[in-house]
């Protein structure tokens, strides 16, 4: 994903710092429980980078096992201890735990909180000419909820039954029944608690970003002049605020099923030599709720990067972005469509095939605004005077990435082709992109 | 060996870094007026190099390793979805190559040059309409052909299709066949599952009597097969890669998939030149620690007759577990014994018949 050198902005707004120092808070109010958007952005950045490192290490571990299935990994025993089998292979259940936690960490903690938390907080006030966020206090809470969530999720890596292991999509009944796998015990409980706090954090942040963009723009900064970066953050925040509560609901119902004997997702289960009393629930219901967030989440992750890229490419080509209105329009169109395509993750779950047709149609339509964005990036480069700064190189890389990832989506979005590709490494590859 | 290569790479990187440092120092000494790095042109060339190397290796490995990612297809609808896959591949590769070349070429051609000004181009409605409409038309065609195939694949199975039930559980598959006498799968209820009655057969339904269990999926070549899929505990997913079949197995619901196998196991052994070739079914939904090992052997008979012969040679589940005769309602027991092929003078038959038992003790 694109990164951005944030130092130039810090220096241009040096006079802001002068103001801050007049308040003379102590260390705690200035750097820990700060309400200053720049400090909060840095807090998100540091925490997000720590998570990226952890998520990266987890992926190296399971890819070692995947890439070299015959290898003896006993040299990892000092780190993994009992999670290695006597033959030096990663324990199958821990392997699933690594995959699950890698997915959760990368999608939510790095690419949602780390990305939006850092750049929306840092850039929104600076780019729209506001003093700070609409509510500095909520902004601070947003970080600390994220921090609490991070602590709980991190702790779950070290418990004796292992962290959540049912995949980052935590499909029940696997995630609902502790007797189905170890990781569905305490590890899953901690996962759910951490995600609940995470969702609160991202709602607090999102509401703040939306309010700030709508109300605190400086004189003359009309919506039609808003930088594309801010447009992207704005759409991202709206998508997040509308879709995260649905995941919250799904998680809540799952907690009920796990702890209070309800049957929202469970029915006709025989496990561990015993027939469970639950009847009438549907595991598919969870998948609908999960992907109602899960698909928009793709754009929560992607849009900020696209927005930042728009401006980096324009600046370093020394040209205005080509087709500003088309860029905003296509982001709006993508944001709307992102809410009506979720079931393309469920073509082979036994869902009504007619629904599958509708979701194929809507999903493939997204390729049109995406193509428009790519053409506009390429045209912005045309007849420019291009400077290859680090940010520019990353942005060119992102456009190329977006092209590859978008194209594979045309395969997966087509239900007939998806029959073969669903749940395979084809999908893992597009997600990793 | 790899150590030497590693060291070599590190050395080359170190040298590059030193050259870069020297370049910077020279710049400082010269007192360059523009803020553009002296590496700007080098970057432009590197990007070009990157594009050429990537595109060439993309084509190279796609061609050389074709056999390692292209699985032979063995079902009727599979040929169709493969065709759609390759059509989509053709369309997207053309788009990909054109856009990639354009993008990298622009970055190269319009790299920073002293004294040149970027042109002011901010909009061109005609151009934008063209590149909105063209992808829209191409996608409409892809959607149309995809949906036609999807409707055929998911449509109802024909009446004379062979029905087979697949049941997933942690961590094995079992298949239940309807039996040759009635060709109907009997009812089941998860509350009746126990150590022997793993299907949860409801023995008050007479269609269960001749159902039999198989630890191998047998299919006829050239006849429509309808899989009825369910799970006992958590989600699993039926994946028959050669037949391009995939459908989740979920507890509490039935899912189905219909298809026509077009190549028998023998055909496939000939085609692949591997006398040990066997079809295989895998689980493709994370289901717990044994997920990776949840496989199921598949055998496709050369003819429907062969398949029926195999069916006829299988023993009914009830015959293998005759003690369950006692769970059959008394009025149906005789029918059950005939259907399952349990001899009337066998121990289980006598045990299950209260009339004979009392007669004996008198
Ligand atoms: Cu999606
Ligand atoms: Cu599985």
CSV table of C-alpha atoms in Angstrom, one decimal, chain A residues 77-408:
chain,number,residue,atom,x,y,z
A,77,UNK,CA,11.1,-24.2,19.3
A,78,UNK,CA,12.4,-21.4,21.5
A,79,UNK,CA,9.6,-19.2,20.2
A,80,UNK,CA,6.8,-21.6,19.5
A,81,UNK,CA,7.4,-24.2,22.2
A,82,UNK,CA,4.6,-26.7,22.4
A,83,UNK,CA,3.0,-25.4,19.2
A,84,UNK,CA,5.5,-27.5,17.3
A,85,UNK,CA,4.9,-31.2,16.8
A,86,UNK,CA,7.7,-33.6,17.8
A,87,UNK,CA,8.7,-33.9,14.1
A,88,UNK,CA,9.2,-30.1,13.9
A,89,UNK,CA,6.0,-29.2,12.1
A,90,UNK,CA,3.7,-26.4,13.1
A,91,UNK,CA,0.7,-27.9,14.9
A,92,UNK,CA,-2.2,-27.9,12.5
A,93,UNK,CA,-4.4,-26.0,14.9
A,94,UNK,CA,-1.8,-23.4,15.6
A,95,UNK,CA,-1.3,-23.1,11.8
A,96,UNK,CA,-4.9,-22.1,11.5
A,97,UNK,CA,-4.5,-19.8,14.5
A,98,UNK,CA,-1.6,-18.1,12.7
A,99,UNK,CA,-3.6,-17.7,9.5
A,100,UNK,CA,-6.6,-16.3,11.4
A,101,UNK,CA,-4.7,-13.8,13.5
A,102,UNK,CA,-2.6,-12.7,10.4
A,103,UNK,CA,-5.9,-12.0,8.6
A,104,UNK,CA,-7.5,-10.2,11.5
A,105,UNK,CA,-4.5,-8.1,12.3
A,106,UNK,CA,-3.8,-7.1,8.7
A,107,UNK,CA,-7.3,-6.3,7.7
A,108,UNK,CA,-8.5,-4.6,10.8
A,109,UNK,CA,-5.6,-3.4,13.0
A,110,UNK,CA,-3.2,-2.4,10.2
A,111,UNK,CA,-5.2,-1.5,7.2
A,112,UNK,CA,-8.3,-0.1,8.9
A,113,UNK,CA,-7.1,1.5,12.2
A,114,UNK,CA,-3.5,2.0,11.1
A,115,UNK,CA,-4.4,3.5,7.7
A,116,UNK,CA,-7.5,5.6,8.4
A,117,UNK,CA,-6.5,6.3,12.0
A,118,UNK,CA,-3.2,7.8,10.9
A,119,UNK,CA,-3.9,9.6,7.7
A,120,UNK,CA,-7.5,10.7,8.3
A,121,UNK,CA,-6.5,12.2,11.7
A,122,UNK,CA,-3.3,13.8,10.4
A,123,UNK,CA,-4.5,15.1,7.0
A,124,UNK,CA,-8.2,16.0,7.4
A,125,UNK,CA,-7.7,19.1,9.6
A,126,UNK,CA,-4.6,20.1,7.7
A,127,UNK,CA,-6.0,19.8,4.3
A,128,UNK,CA,-9.4,21.4,4.9
A,129,UNK,CA,-8.0,24.2,7.0
A,130,UNK,CA,-9.4,23.3,10.4
A,131,UNK,CA,-7.8,23.8,13.7
A,132,UNK,CA,-8.4,20.2,14.8
A,133,UNK,CA,-11.1,17.5,14.7
A,134,UNK,CA,-14.7,18.3,15.5
A,135,UNK,CA,-14.3,16.5,18.8
A,136,UNK,CA,-10.8,16.1,20.2
A,137,UNK,CA,-12.1,14.2,23.1
A,138,UNK,CA,-13.9,11.6,20.9
A,139,UNK,CA,-10.8,11.4,18.9
A,140,UNK,CA,-8.7,10.6,21.9
A,141,UNK,CA,-11.3,8.0,23.0
A,142,UNK,CA,-11.1,6.5,19.5
A,143,UNK,CA,-7.4,5.8,19.9
A,144,UNK,CA,-7.7,4.4,23.5
A,145,UNK,CA,-10.5,2.1,22.5
A,146,UNK,CA,-8.2,0.9,19.7
A,147,UNK,CA,-5.4,0.5,22.2
A,148,UNK,CA,-7.5,-1.5,24.6
A,149,UNK,CA,-8.7,-3.7,21.7
A,150,UNK,CA,-5.1,-4.1,20.6
A,151,UNK,CA,-4.0,-5.2,24.1
A,152,UNK,CA,-6.7,-7.8,24.3
A,153,UNK,CA,-6.1,-9.1,20.8
A,154,UNK,CA,-2.4,-9.3,21.6
A,155,UNK,CA,-2.9,-11.1,24.8
A,156,UNK,CA,-5.0,-13.7,23.1
A,157,UNK,CA,-1.8,-14.8,21.2
A,158,UNK,CA,-0.3,-16.1,24.4
A,159,UNK,CA,-3.1,-18.1,26.1
A,160,UNK,CA,-2.6,-21.8,26.5
A,161,UNK,CA,-5.5,-22.8,24.2
A,162,UNK,CA,-4.3,-20.5,21.5
A,163,UNK,CA,-5.9,-17.5,19.8
A,164,UNK,CA,-9.0,-17.6,17.6
A,165,UNK,CA,-8.4,-20.2,14.9
A,166,UNK,CA,-11.5,-20.4,12.8
A,167,UNK,CA,-10.3,-18.1,10.0
A,168,UNK,CA,-10.5,-14.3,10.1
A,169,UNK,CA,-14.2,-14.6,8.9
A,170,UNK,CA,-14.9,-16.6,12.1
A,171,UNK,CA,-17.8,-18.6,10.6
A,172,UNK,CA,-20.0,-20.4,13.1
A,173,UNK,CA,-20.6,-23.2,14.1
A,174,UNK,CA,-16.8,-23.6,14.2
A,175,UNK,CA,-16.3,-20.3,16.0
A,176,UNK,CA,-19.3,-20.9,18.2
A,177,UNK,CA,-18.5,-24.3,19.7
A,178,UNK,CA,-15.4,-24.6,22.0
A,179,UNK,CA,-15.6,-28.4,21.4
A,180,UNK,CA,-15.0,-27.9,17.7
A,181,UNK,CA,-11.5,-26.6,18.2
A,182,UNK,CA,-9.3,-25.3,21.0
A,183,UNK,CA,-9.1,-21.8,19.5
A,184,UNK,CA,-12.9,-21.4,19.7
A,185,UNK,CA,-12.7,-21.3,23.5
A,186,UNK,CA,-11.1,-18.4,25.4
A,187,UNK,CA,-9.2,-17.3,22.3
A,188,UNK,CA,-12.5,-16.7,20.4
A,189,UNK,CA,-14.0,-14.9,23.4
A,190,UNK,CA,-11.0,-12.5,23.5
A,191,UNK,CA,-11.3,-12.0,19.7
A,192,UNK,CA,-14.9,-11.0,20.0
A,193,UNK,CA,-14.3,-8.6,22.9
A,194,UNK,CA,-11.3,-7.1,21.1
A,195,UNK,CA,-13.4,-6.6,17.9
A,196,UNK,CA,-16.3,-5.1,19.8
A,197,UNK,CA,-13.9,-2.5,21.3
A,198,UNK,CA,-12.3,-2.0,17.8
A,199,UNK,CA,-15.7,-1.3,16.3
A,200,UNK,CA,-16.4,1.3,18.9
A,201,UNK,CA,-13.1,2.9,18.1
A,202,UNK,CA,-13.7,3.0,14.4
A,203,UNK,CA,-17.2,4.4,14.9
A,204,UNK,CA,-15.9,7.2,17.2
A,205,UNK,CA,-13.2,8.0,14.6
A,206,UNK,CA,-15.5,7.8,11.6
A,207,UNK,CA,-18.2,10.0,13.1
A,208,UNK,CA,-15.5,12.5,13.9
A,209,UNK,CA,-14.0,12.5,10.3
A,210,UNK,CA,-17.5,12.9,8.8
A,211,UNK,CA,-18.5,15.8,11.1
A,212,UNK,CA,-15.1,17.5,10.6
A,213,UNK,CA,-15.3,17.4,6.8
A,214,UNK,CA,-18.8,18.6,6.7
A,215,UNK,CA,-18.6,21.4,9.3
A,216,UNK,CA,-15.1,22.6,9.7
A,217,UNK,CA,-13.9,23.4,6.2
A,218,UNK,CA,-12.2,26.7,5.9
A,219,UNK,CA,-13.7,29.6,4.0
A,220,UNK,CA,-13.8,28.9,0.3
A,221,UNK,CA,-13.1,25.2,0.7
A,222,UNK,CA,-16.3,24.0,-1.0
A,223,UNK,CA,-17.0,20.4,-1.6
A,224,UNK,CA,-16.1,20.8,-5.2
A,225,UNK,CA,-12.6,22.0,-4.2
A,226,UNK,CA,-12.0,19.4,-1.6
A,227,UNK,CA,-8.7,17.5,-2.1
A,228,UNK,CA,-9.3,14.0,-3.4
A,229,UNK,CA,-7.5,12.6,-0.4
A,230,UNK,CA,-10.2,14.1,1.9
A,231,UNK,CA,-13.0,12.9,-0.4
A,232,UNK,CA,-11.6,9.4,-0.1
A,233,UNK,CA,-11.3,9.7,3.8
A,234,UNK,CA,-14.8,11.0,3.8
A,235,UNK,CA,-16.3,8.2,1.8
A,236,UNK,CA,-14.2,5.7,3.9
A,237,UNK,CA,-15.6,7.0,7.1
A,238,UNK,CA,-19.2,6.9,5.8
A,239,UNK,CA,-18.8,3.3,4.7
A,240,UNK,CA,-17.3,2.4,8.0
A,241,UNK,CA,-20.0,4.0,10.1
A,242,UNK,CA,-22.7,2.3,8.1
A,243,UNK,CA,-21.2,-1.2,7.9
A,244,UNK,CA,-19.2,-1.8,11.2
A,245,UNK,CA,-22.4,-1.8,13.3
A,246,UNK,CA,-23.6,-4.8,11.3
A,247,UNK,CA,-20.5,-6.7,12.2
A,248,UNK,CA,-21.1,-5.6,15.8
A,249,UNK,CA,-24.5,-7.1,15.6
A,250,UNK,CA,-23.2,-10.3,14.1
A,251,UNK,CA,-20.6,-10.6,16.9
A,252,UNK,CA,-23.2,-9.9,19.5
A,253,UNK,CA,-25.4,-12.7,18.3
A,254,UNK,CA,-22.4,-15.0,18.2
A,255,UNK,CA,-21.7,-14.1,21.8
A,256,UNK,CA,-25.3,-15.0,22.7
A,257,UNK,CA,-24.9,-18.3,20.8
A,258,UNK,CA,-21.7,-19.1,22.5
A,259,UNK,CA,-22.5,-18.1,26.0
A,260,UNK,CA,-26.3,-17.9,26.5
A,261,UNK,CA,-27.6,-20.9,24.6
A,262,UNK,CA,-29.4,-19.1,21.8
A,263,UNK,CA,-29.6,-20.6,18.3
A,264,UNK,CA,-29.1,-17.7,15.9
A,265,UNK,CA,-26.5,-19.6,13.9
A,266,UNK,CA,-26.8,-23.1,15.2
A,267,UNK,CA,-29.0,-25.9,14.1
A,268,UNK,CA,-29.0,-29.8,14.0
A,269,UNK,CA,-25.5,-30.2,15.3
A,270,UNK,CA,-24.0,-33.5,16.4
A,271,UNK,CA,-20.5,-33.0,17.8
A,272,UNK,CA,-18.3,-34.8,20.3
A,273,UNK,CA,-20.7,-37.7,20.6
A,274,UNK,CA,-23.6,-35.5,21.5
A,275,UNK,CA,-26.6,-33.9,19.7
A,276,UNK,CA,-26.9,-30.3,20.7
A,277,UNK,CA,-30.4,-28.9,21.5
A,278,UNK,CA,-30.0,-25.9,19.1
A,279,UNK,CA,-32.5,-25.9,16.3
A,280,UNK,CA,-33.7,-23.4,13.7
A,281,UNK,CA,-30.6,-21.3,13.4
A,282,UNK,CA,-28.7,-20.7,10.2
A,283,UNK,CA,-24.9,-20.5,9.8
A,284,UNK,CA,-25.6,-18.6,6.5
A,285,UNK,CA,-27.2,-15.8,8.4
A,286,UNK,CA,-23.8,-15.1,10.0
A,287,UNK,CA,-22.1,-15.0,6.6
A,288,UNK,CA,-24.6,-12.5,5.3
A,289,UNK,CA,-24.0,-10.2,8.3
A,290,UNK,CA,-20.3,-10.7,8.2
A,291,UNK,CA,-19.9,-9.9,4.6
A,292,UNK,CA,-22.2,-6.9,4.8
A,293,UNK,CA,-19.2,-5.4,6.6
A,294,UNK,CA,-16.6,-7.6,4.9
A,295,UNK,CA,-17.1,-6.4,1.4
A,296,UNK,CA,-17.3,-2.6,2.3
A,297,UNK,CA,-14.2,-3.3,4.4
A,298,UNK,CA,-12.3,-3.9,1.1
A,299,UNK,CA,-13.0,-0.2,0.2
A,300,UNK,CA,-12.3,1.0,3.8
A,301,UNK,CA,-8.9,-0.4,3.1
A,302,UNK,CA,-8.5,0.7,-0.5
A,303,UNK,CA,-10.1,4.2,-0.8
A,304,UNK,CA,-7.7,6.0,1.6
A,305,UNK,CA,-4.8,4.6,-0.4
A,306,UNK,CA,-6.4,5.6,-3.7
A,307,UNK,CA,-7.2,9.1,-2.4
A,308,UNK,CA,-3.6,9.7,-1.2
A,309,UNK,CA,-2.3,8.3,-4.5
A,310,UNK,CA,-4.4,10.7,-6.5
A,311,UNK,CA,-2.7,13.6,-5.0
A,312,UNK,CA,0.8,12.2,-4.9
A,313,UNK,CA,0.6,11.4,-8.6
A,314,UNK,CA,-0.8,14.8,-9.5
A,315,UNK,CA,1.8,16.7,-7.4
A,316,UNK,CA,4.8,14.7,-8.7
A,317,UNK,CA,3.6,14.9,-12.3
A,318,UNK,CA,3.2,18.7,-11.8
A,319,UNK,CA,-0.3,18.4,-13.2
A,320,UNK,CA,-3.8,18.6,-11.8
A,321,UNK,CA,-5.4,15.2,-11.5
A,322,UNK,CA,-7.2,14.3,-14.7
A,323,UNK,CA,-11.0,14.3,-14.3
A,324,UNK,CA,-11.4,15.4,-10.7
A,325,UNK,CA,-15.2,15.1,-11.0
A,326,UNK,CA,-15.0,11.7,-12.5
A,327,UNK,CA,-12.7,10.7,-9.7
A,328,UNK,CA,-15.1,11.8,-7.0
A,329,UNK,CA,-18.0,10.4,-8.9
A,330,UNK,CA,-16.4,7.0,-9.2
A,331,UNK,CA,-15.5,6.9,-5.5
A,332,UNK,CA,-19.1,7.7,-4.7
A,333,UNK,CA,-20.4,5.1,-7.0
A,334,UNK,CA,-18.0,2.5,-5.6
A,335,UNK,CA,-19.0,3.5,-2.1
A,336,UNK,CA,-22.7,2.9,-2.9
A,337,UNK,CA,-22.1,-0.3,-4.8
A,338,UNK,CA,-19.9,-1.7,-2.0
A,339,UNK,CA,-23.1,-2.2,0.1
A,340,UNK,CA,-24.9,-4.3,-2.4
A,341,UNK,CA,-22.3,-6.9,-3.5
A,342,UNK,CA,-21.6,-8.7,-0.3
A,343,UNK,CA,-23.0,-12.1,-1.2
A,344,UNK,CA,-20.4,-12.6,-4.0
A,345,UNK,CA,-18.4,-14.2,-1.1
A,346,UNK,CA,-21.2,-16.7,-0.8
A,347,UNK,CA,-21.9,-18.1,-4.3
A,348,UNK,CA,-21.3,-21.7,-3.2
A,349,UNK,CA,-22.9,-21.6,0.3
A,350,UNK,CA,-26.2,-23.0,-1.0
A,351,UNK,CA,-27.7,-19.5,-1.2
A,352,UNK,CA,-30.6,-19.1,-3.7
A,353,UNK,CA,-29.0,-19.1,-7.2
A,354,UNK,CA,-31.2,-16.2,-8.3
A,355,UNK,CA,-29.5,-14.1,-5.6
A,356,UNK,CA,-26.2,-15.2,-7.0
A,357,UNK,CA,-27.2,-13.8,-10.4
A,358,UNK,CA,-28.0,-10.4,-8.9
A,359,UNK,CA,-24.8,-10.2,-6.9
A,360,UNK,CA,-22.8,-11.2,-10.0
A,361,UNK,CA,-24.3,-8.4,-11.9
A,362,UNK,CA,-23.8,-5.8,-9.2
A,363,UNK,CA,-20.3,-6.9,-8.5
A,364,UNK,CA,-19.0,-6.8,-12.0
A,365,UNK,CA,-20.5,-3.3,-12.4
A,366,UNK,CA,-17.9,-2.1,-9.9
A,367,UNK,CA,-15.3,-2.7,-12.5
A,368,UNK,CA,-16.5,0.3,-14.5
A,369,UNK,CA,-15.8,3.1,-11.9
A,370,UNK,CA,-12.6,1.2,-11.0
A,371,UNK,CA,-11.4,1.3,-14.7
A,372,UNK,CA,-12.3,5.0,-14.9
A,373,UNK,CA,-10.0,5.6,-11.9
A,374,UNK,CA,-7.1,3.7,-13.4
A,375,UNK,CA,-7.4,5.5,-16.8
A,376,UNK,CA,-7.5,8.8,-15.0
A,377,UNK,CA,-4.3,8.0,-13.1
A,378,UNK,CA,-2.5,7.0,-16.2
A,379,UNK,CA,-3.7,10.1,-18.0
A,380,UNK,CA,-2.5,12.3,-15.2
A,381,UNK,CA,1.0,10.9,-15.9
A,382,UNK,CA,0.7,11.8,-19.5
A,383,UNK,CA,2.7,14.9,-20.5
A,384,UNK,CA,3.7,15.5,-17.0
A,385,UNK,CA,7.2,16.3,-15.6
A,386,UNK,CA,7.5,13.4,-13.3
A,387,UNK,CA,9.6,13.4,-10.2
A,388,UNK,CA,10.3,10.0,-8.7
A,389,UNK,CA,10.1,10.6,-5.0
A,390,UNK,CA,9.6,7.6,-2.7
A,391,UNK,CA,6.0,8.5,-2.4
A,392,UNK,CA,5.6,8.7,-6.2
A,393,UNK,CA,7.2,5.3,-6.7
A,394,UNK,CA,4.8,3.7,-4.1
A,395,UNK,CA,1.9,5.4,-5.8
A,396,UNK,CA,2.8,4.1,-9.2
A,397,UNK,CA,3.1,0.7,-7.6
A,398,UNK,CA,-0.3,1.1,-6.1
A,399,UNK,CA,-1.9,1.8,-9.5
A,400,UNK,CA,-0.3,-1.3,-10.9
A,401,UNK,CA,-1.4,-3.3,-7.9
A,402,UNK,CA,-5.0,-1.9,-8.1
A,403,UNK,CA,-5.0,-2.9,-11.8
A,404,UNK,CA,-4.0,-6.5,-11.0
A,405,UNK,CA,-6.3,-6.9,-8.0
A,406,UNK,CA,-9.2,-5.3,-9.9
A,407,UNK,CA,-8.8,-7.6,-12.8
A,408,UNK,CA,-8.8,-10.8,-10.7
